[in-house]
XYZ file of C-alpha atoms in Angstrom:
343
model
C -0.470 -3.572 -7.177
C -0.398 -0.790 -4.681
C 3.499 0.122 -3.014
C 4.310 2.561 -0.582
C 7.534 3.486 0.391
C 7.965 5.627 3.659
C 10.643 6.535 6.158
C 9.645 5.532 9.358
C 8.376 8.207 12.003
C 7.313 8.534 16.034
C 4.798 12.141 15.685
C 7.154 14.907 14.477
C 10.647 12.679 14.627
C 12.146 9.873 12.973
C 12.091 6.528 14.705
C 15.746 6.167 16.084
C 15.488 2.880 16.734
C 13.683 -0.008 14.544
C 12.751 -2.205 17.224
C 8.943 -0.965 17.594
C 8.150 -1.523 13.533
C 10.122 -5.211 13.681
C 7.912 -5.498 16.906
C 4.767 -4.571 14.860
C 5.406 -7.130 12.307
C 6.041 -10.163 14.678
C 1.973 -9.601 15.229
C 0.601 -12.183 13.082
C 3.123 -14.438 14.380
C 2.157 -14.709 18.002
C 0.884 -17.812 19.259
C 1.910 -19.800 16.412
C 3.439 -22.865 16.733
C 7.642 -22.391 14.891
C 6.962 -24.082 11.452
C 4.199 -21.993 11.069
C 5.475 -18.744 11.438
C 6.523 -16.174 8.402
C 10.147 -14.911 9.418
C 12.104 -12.280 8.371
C 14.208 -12.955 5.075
C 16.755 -10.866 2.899
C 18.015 -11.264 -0.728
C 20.102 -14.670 0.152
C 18.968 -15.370 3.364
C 15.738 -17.096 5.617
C 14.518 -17.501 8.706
C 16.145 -14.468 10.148
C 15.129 -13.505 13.783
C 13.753 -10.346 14.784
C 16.649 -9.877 17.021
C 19.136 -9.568 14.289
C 17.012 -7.051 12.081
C 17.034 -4.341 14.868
C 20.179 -5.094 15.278
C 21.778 -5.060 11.459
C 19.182 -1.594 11.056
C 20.381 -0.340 13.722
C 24.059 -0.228 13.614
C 23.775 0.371 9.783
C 23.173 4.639 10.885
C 26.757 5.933 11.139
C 27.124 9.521 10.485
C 23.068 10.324 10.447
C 21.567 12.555 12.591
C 18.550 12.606 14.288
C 16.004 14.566 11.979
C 16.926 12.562 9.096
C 15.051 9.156 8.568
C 17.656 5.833 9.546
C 15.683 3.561 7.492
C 12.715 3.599 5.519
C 10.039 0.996 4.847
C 8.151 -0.144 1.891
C 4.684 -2.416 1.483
C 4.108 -4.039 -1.192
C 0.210 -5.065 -1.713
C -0.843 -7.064 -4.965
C -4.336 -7.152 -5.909
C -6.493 -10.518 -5.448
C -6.434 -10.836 -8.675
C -2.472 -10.564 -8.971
C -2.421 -13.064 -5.924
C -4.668 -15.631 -7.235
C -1.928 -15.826 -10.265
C 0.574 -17.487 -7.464
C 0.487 -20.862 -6.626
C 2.156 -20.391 -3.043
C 1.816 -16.822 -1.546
C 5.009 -16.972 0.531
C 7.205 -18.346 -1.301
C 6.430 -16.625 -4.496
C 5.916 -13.465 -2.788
C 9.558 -14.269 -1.258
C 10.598 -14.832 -4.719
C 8.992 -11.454 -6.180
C 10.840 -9.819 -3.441
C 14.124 -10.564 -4.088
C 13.727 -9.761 -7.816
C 11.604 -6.518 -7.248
C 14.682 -5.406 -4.600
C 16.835 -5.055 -7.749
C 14.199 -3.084 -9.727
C 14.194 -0.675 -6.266
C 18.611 -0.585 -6.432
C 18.202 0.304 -10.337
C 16.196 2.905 -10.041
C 18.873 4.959 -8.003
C 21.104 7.431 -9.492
C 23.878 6.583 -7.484
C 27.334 5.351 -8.343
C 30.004 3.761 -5.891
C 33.128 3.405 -6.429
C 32.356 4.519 -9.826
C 29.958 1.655 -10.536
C 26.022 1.693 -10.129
C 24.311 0.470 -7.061
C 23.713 -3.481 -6.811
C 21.169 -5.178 -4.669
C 24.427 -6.201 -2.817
C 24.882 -2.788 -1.193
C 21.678 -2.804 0.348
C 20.696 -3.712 3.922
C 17.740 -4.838 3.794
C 15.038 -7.171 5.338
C 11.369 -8.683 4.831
C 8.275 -10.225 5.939
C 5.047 -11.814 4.416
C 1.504 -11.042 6.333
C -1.173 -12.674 5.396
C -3.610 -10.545 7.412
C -5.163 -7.280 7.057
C -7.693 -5.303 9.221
C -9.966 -2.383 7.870
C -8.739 1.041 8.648
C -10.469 4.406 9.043
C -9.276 5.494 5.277
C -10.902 2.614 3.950
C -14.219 3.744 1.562
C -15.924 0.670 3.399
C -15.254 2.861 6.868
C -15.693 5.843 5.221
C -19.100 5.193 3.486
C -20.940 3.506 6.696
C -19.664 5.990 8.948
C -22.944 7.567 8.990
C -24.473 4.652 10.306
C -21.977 3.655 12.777
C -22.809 7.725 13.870
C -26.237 6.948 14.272
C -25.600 3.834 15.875
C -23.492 5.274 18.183
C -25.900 8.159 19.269
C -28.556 5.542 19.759
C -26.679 3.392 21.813
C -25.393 6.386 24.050
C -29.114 7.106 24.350
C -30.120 3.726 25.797
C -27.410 4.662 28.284
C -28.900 7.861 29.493
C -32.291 6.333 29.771
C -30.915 3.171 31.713
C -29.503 5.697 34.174
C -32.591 8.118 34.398
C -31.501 11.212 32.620
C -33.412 10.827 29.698
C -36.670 9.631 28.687
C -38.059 6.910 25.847
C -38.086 3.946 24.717
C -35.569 1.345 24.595
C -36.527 -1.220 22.863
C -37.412 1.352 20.224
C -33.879 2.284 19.799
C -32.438 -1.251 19.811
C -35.080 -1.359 16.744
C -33.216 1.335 14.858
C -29.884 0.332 15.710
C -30.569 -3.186 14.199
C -31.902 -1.779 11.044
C -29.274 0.393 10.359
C -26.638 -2.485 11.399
C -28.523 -4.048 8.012
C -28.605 -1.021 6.156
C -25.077 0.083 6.239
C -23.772 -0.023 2.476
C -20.866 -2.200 3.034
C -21.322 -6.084 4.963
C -18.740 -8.577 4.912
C -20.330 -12.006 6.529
C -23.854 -10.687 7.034
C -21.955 -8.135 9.448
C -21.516 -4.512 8.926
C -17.886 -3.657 8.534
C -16.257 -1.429 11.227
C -12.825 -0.272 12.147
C -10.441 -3.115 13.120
C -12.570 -6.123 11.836
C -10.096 -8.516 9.670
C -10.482 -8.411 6.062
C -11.721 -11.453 4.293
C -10.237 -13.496 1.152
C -6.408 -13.418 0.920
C -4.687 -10.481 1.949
C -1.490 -11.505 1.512
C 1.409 -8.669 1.389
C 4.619 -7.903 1.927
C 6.854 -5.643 4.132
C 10.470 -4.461 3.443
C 12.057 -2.449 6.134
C 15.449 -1.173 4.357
C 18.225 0.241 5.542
C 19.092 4.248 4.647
C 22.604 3.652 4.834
C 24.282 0.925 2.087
C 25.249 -2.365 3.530
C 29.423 -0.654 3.989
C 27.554 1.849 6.539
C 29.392 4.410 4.354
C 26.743 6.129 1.882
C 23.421 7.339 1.980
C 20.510 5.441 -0.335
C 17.141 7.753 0.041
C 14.173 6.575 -1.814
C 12.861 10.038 -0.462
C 14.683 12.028 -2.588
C 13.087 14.284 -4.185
C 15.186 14.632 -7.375
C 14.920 11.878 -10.328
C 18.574 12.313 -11.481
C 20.638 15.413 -10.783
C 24.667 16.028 -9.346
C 25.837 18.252 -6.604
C 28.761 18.707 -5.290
C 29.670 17.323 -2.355
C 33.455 17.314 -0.291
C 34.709 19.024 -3.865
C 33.384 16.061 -5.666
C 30.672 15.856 -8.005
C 28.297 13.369 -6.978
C 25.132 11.866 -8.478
C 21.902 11.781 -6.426
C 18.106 11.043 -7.027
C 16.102 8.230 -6.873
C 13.748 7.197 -10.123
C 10.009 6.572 -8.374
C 8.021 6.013 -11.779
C 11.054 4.040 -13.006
C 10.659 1.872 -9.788
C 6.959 1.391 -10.186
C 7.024 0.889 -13.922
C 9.645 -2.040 -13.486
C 7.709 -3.563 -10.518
C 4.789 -4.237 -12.280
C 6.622 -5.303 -15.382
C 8.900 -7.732 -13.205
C 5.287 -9.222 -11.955
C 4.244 -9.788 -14.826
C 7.283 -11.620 -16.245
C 7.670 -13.518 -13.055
C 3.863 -15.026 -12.882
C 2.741 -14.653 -16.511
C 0.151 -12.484 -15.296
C -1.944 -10.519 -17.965
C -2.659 -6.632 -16.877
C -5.147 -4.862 -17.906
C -4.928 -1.685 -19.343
C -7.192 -0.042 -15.804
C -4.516 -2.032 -13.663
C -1.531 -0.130 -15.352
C 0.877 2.279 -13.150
C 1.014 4.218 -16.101
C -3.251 4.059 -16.420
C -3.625 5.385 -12.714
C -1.061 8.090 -13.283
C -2.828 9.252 -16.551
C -6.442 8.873 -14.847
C -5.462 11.464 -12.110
C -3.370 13.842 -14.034
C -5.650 13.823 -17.235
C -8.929 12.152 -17.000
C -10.359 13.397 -20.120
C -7.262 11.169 -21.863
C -7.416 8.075 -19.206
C -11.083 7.569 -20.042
C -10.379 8.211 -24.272
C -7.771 5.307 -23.802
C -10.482 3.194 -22.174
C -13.068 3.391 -24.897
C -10.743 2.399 -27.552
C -9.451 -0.660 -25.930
C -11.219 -4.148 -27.101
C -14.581 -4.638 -26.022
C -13.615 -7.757 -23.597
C -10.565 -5.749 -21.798
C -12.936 -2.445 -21.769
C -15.370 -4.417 -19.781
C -12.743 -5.775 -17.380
C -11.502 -2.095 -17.063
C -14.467 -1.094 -15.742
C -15.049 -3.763 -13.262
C -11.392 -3.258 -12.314
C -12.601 0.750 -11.575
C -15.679 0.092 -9.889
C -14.578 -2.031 -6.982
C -11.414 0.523 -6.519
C -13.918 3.032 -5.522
C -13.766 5.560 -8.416
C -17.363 6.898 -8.787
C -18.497 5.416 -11.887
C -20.769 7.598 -15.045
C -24.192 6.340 -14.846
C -24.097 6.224 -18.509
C -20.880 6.122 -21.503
C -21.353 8.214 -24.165
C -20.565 7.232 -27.052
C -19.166 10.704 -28.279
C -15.716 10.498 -27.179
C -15.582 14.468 -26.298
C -18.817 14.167 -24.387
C -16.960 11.586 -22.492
C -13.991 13.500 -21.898
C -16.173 16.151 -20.470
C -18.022 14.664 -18.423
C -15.197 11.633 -16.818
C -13.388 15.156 -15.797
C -16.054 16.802 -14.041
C -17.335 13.505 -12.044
C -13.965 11.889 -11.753
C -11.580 14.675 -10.435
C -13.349 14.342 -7.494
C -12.505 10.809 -7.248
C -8.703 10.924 -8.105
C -7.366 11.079 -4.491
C -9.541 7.894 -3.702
C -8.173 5.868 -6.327
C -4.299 6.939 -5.544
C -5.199 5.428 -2.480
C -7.217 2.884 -2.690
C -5.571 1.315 -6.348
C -2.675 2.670 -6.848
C 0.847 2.542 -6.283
C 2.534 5.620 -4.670
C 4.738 6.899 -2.522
C-alpha cells in the first residue's frame, strides 16, 4: 500500500482554484461511452459530476488566504498483490474508501463543538483510475536512462550526418541503437520502457481530493500539520490541533486487511518500512527470525520494490546487521518511494 497525502500547488503557490486537478482526473474518462466511465463519489454519494466538485471545493475556503493550501489531495495505491485480493476494483476500492475516510477523520486531534471529528464534517470527494504511466522517478526510468542517453546521442548523430555536418556511418548507428533498445535492463512487452509508456497489469488506484475547510466552512482540518497532538491558544480559547500520520497509516492498512481478509506480510508492514529506513540493522534481525515460508515472501516482496538486495545472508545475525546497514542505507529513500506509504 503506498498513500500520499499533499496539498495541492501551481510552482511556488497554492492552487486557488480546484478545477485544473478535477480536470486532470476526468483523463481516463475521455472518449468513453457514460456507463463506462469512473465518476466522482463521496462517503454517501455516486456519480457526482466534475462540475459540482470544483464547485463544493471551491466555496468550502472561507476565511483562507492565499499562501495557505484550500484543499489537499491524497492517492491511495495498493499493491498487485493487495488488488488481486478484490473481486471488483471499483467498487471495492469505493468501498475501502469510504471506510479508510474515517480512519483519515480519527486520526485528527480536533474537537468541535466539544466532540471529535466525524467523517460527516468532511468535504470530500473521489475517483478510481485504473491507469498508470511510468514517470521519471520510476527505478525502471531511472536504471535505463543510460541507454535511452546513448540512444539519444546516436540518433542526434544520424541527424547531423543526414544533413552533412558530420561524417559516418548510418546504418552503423541504427545497429547500436537497436542493441541497446534490447539491452536496456528493464522491457515490458519486448519494448524498452521509457517515460510516459502505460504501465501493464492492473494499476488500479484511487484519488481523494479533500476539502481543508470542514463541511460547515467554519474550521480548519490540515493533514499537513506538523504536530501529532498538541493545544494552543487561539481567540483566548484553548484549542486542540495536530493530525496523527502513523496513526492514519497504521489504521489504513489494518482496515484493508479486515475489509478483504488479506494476509500481510511482515516486509509489506507500515510499521516494517518505517523500521527498515530508520534502523536497518533491526528491520533485517526481524526478517531472519520470521518463518521460513513468510521470510522467503519477504524477500521477494523487497526485491521487486527496488531495495538493493545482499548477494549473500549471513547466518550470524550481527554480521547481518552490519552489513544490511552499510548496503541498505543507501537504498532507504528508494523504498519510501517506491513501497511505502508516506506523506
Amino acid at each position: 500500500m503506498y498513500i500520499t497525502i499533499t496539498a495541492q500547488n501551481l510552482g511556488k503557490n497554492y492552487s486557488q482554484s480546484s478545477a485544473d486537478f478535477v480536470k486532470y482526473l476526468e483523463k481516463e474518462n475521455q472518449g468513453l461511452e457514460q456507463e463506462d466511465m469512473e465518476h466522482f463519489f463521496n462517503q454517501y454519494g455516486d456519480e457526482i459530476s466534475a462540475a459540482e466538485v470544483v464547485r463544493e471545493i471551491d466555496g468550502n475556503t472561507a476565511k483562507l488566504k492565499r499562501d495557505e493550501p484550500k484543499f489537499y489531495s491524497i492517492t491511495v495505491s495498493p499493491s498487485k498483490s493487495e488488488l488481486r485480493r478484490l473481486q471488483d476494483n471499483s467498487e471495492d476500492l469505493k468501498r475501502y474508501t469510504r471506510e479508510l475516510m474515517k480512519d483519515y477523520v480519527a486520526s485528527f486531534n480536533r474537537e468541535i463543538d466539544g466532540r471529535p471529528v466525524s467523517v460527516d464534517d468532511i468535504k470530500y470527494f473521489a475517483k478510481i483510475e485504473h491507469q498508470r504511466s511510468f514517470k521519471g522517478t520510476d527505478r525502471e526510468i531511472r536504471e535505463n536512462q543510460p541507454y535511452a542517453t546513448k540512444i539519444l546521442q546516436l540518433k542526434t548523430e544520424i541527424r547531423n550526418i543526414q544533413r552533412g555536418t558530420m561524417e559516418g556511418k548510418i546504418k552503423k548507428r541504427q545497429k547500436e541503437i537497436a542493441k541497446l533498445k534490447k539491452e536496456a535492463p528493464h522491457q515490458q512487452n519486448g519494448k524498452r520502457i521509457v517515460q510516459g509508456m502505460k504501465k501493464a497489469g492492473n494499476q488500479s488506484h484511487i484519488h481523494i481530493i479533500i476539502s481543508r475547510k470542514d463541511a460547515s466552512n467554519s474550521f480548519s482540518l490540515s493533514p499537513g500539520s506538523k504536530h501529532k497532538a498538541s493545544k494552543v491558544e487561539m481567540h483566548g480559547k484553548t484549542v486542540n490541533r495536530g493530525f496523527d500520520r502513523d496513526q492514519f497509516f497504521e489504521r489504513a492498512e489494518k482496515t484493508f486487511d479486515k475489509t478483504f481478509g488479506y494476509q500481510r506480510n511482515f516486509a509489506e508492514t507500515y510499521k516494517a518500512k518505517k523500521e527498515f529506513v530508520k534502523n536497518p540493522k533491526g528491520y533485517f534481525a526481524a526478517l531472519m527470525k520470521l518463518p521460513a515460508n513468510e521470510k522467503a515472501l519477504a524477500f521477494k516482496i523487497i526485491g521487486k520494490s527496488g531495495v538493493p538486495m545482499l548477494p549473500n545472508i549471513p547466518t550470524n545475525k550481527a554480521q547481518l546487521a552490519l552489513r544490511a546497514f552499510k548496503r541498505l542505507q543507501r537504498g532507504a529513500e528508494i523504498a519510501i518511494k517506491s513501497s511505502s506509504i508516506g506523506i
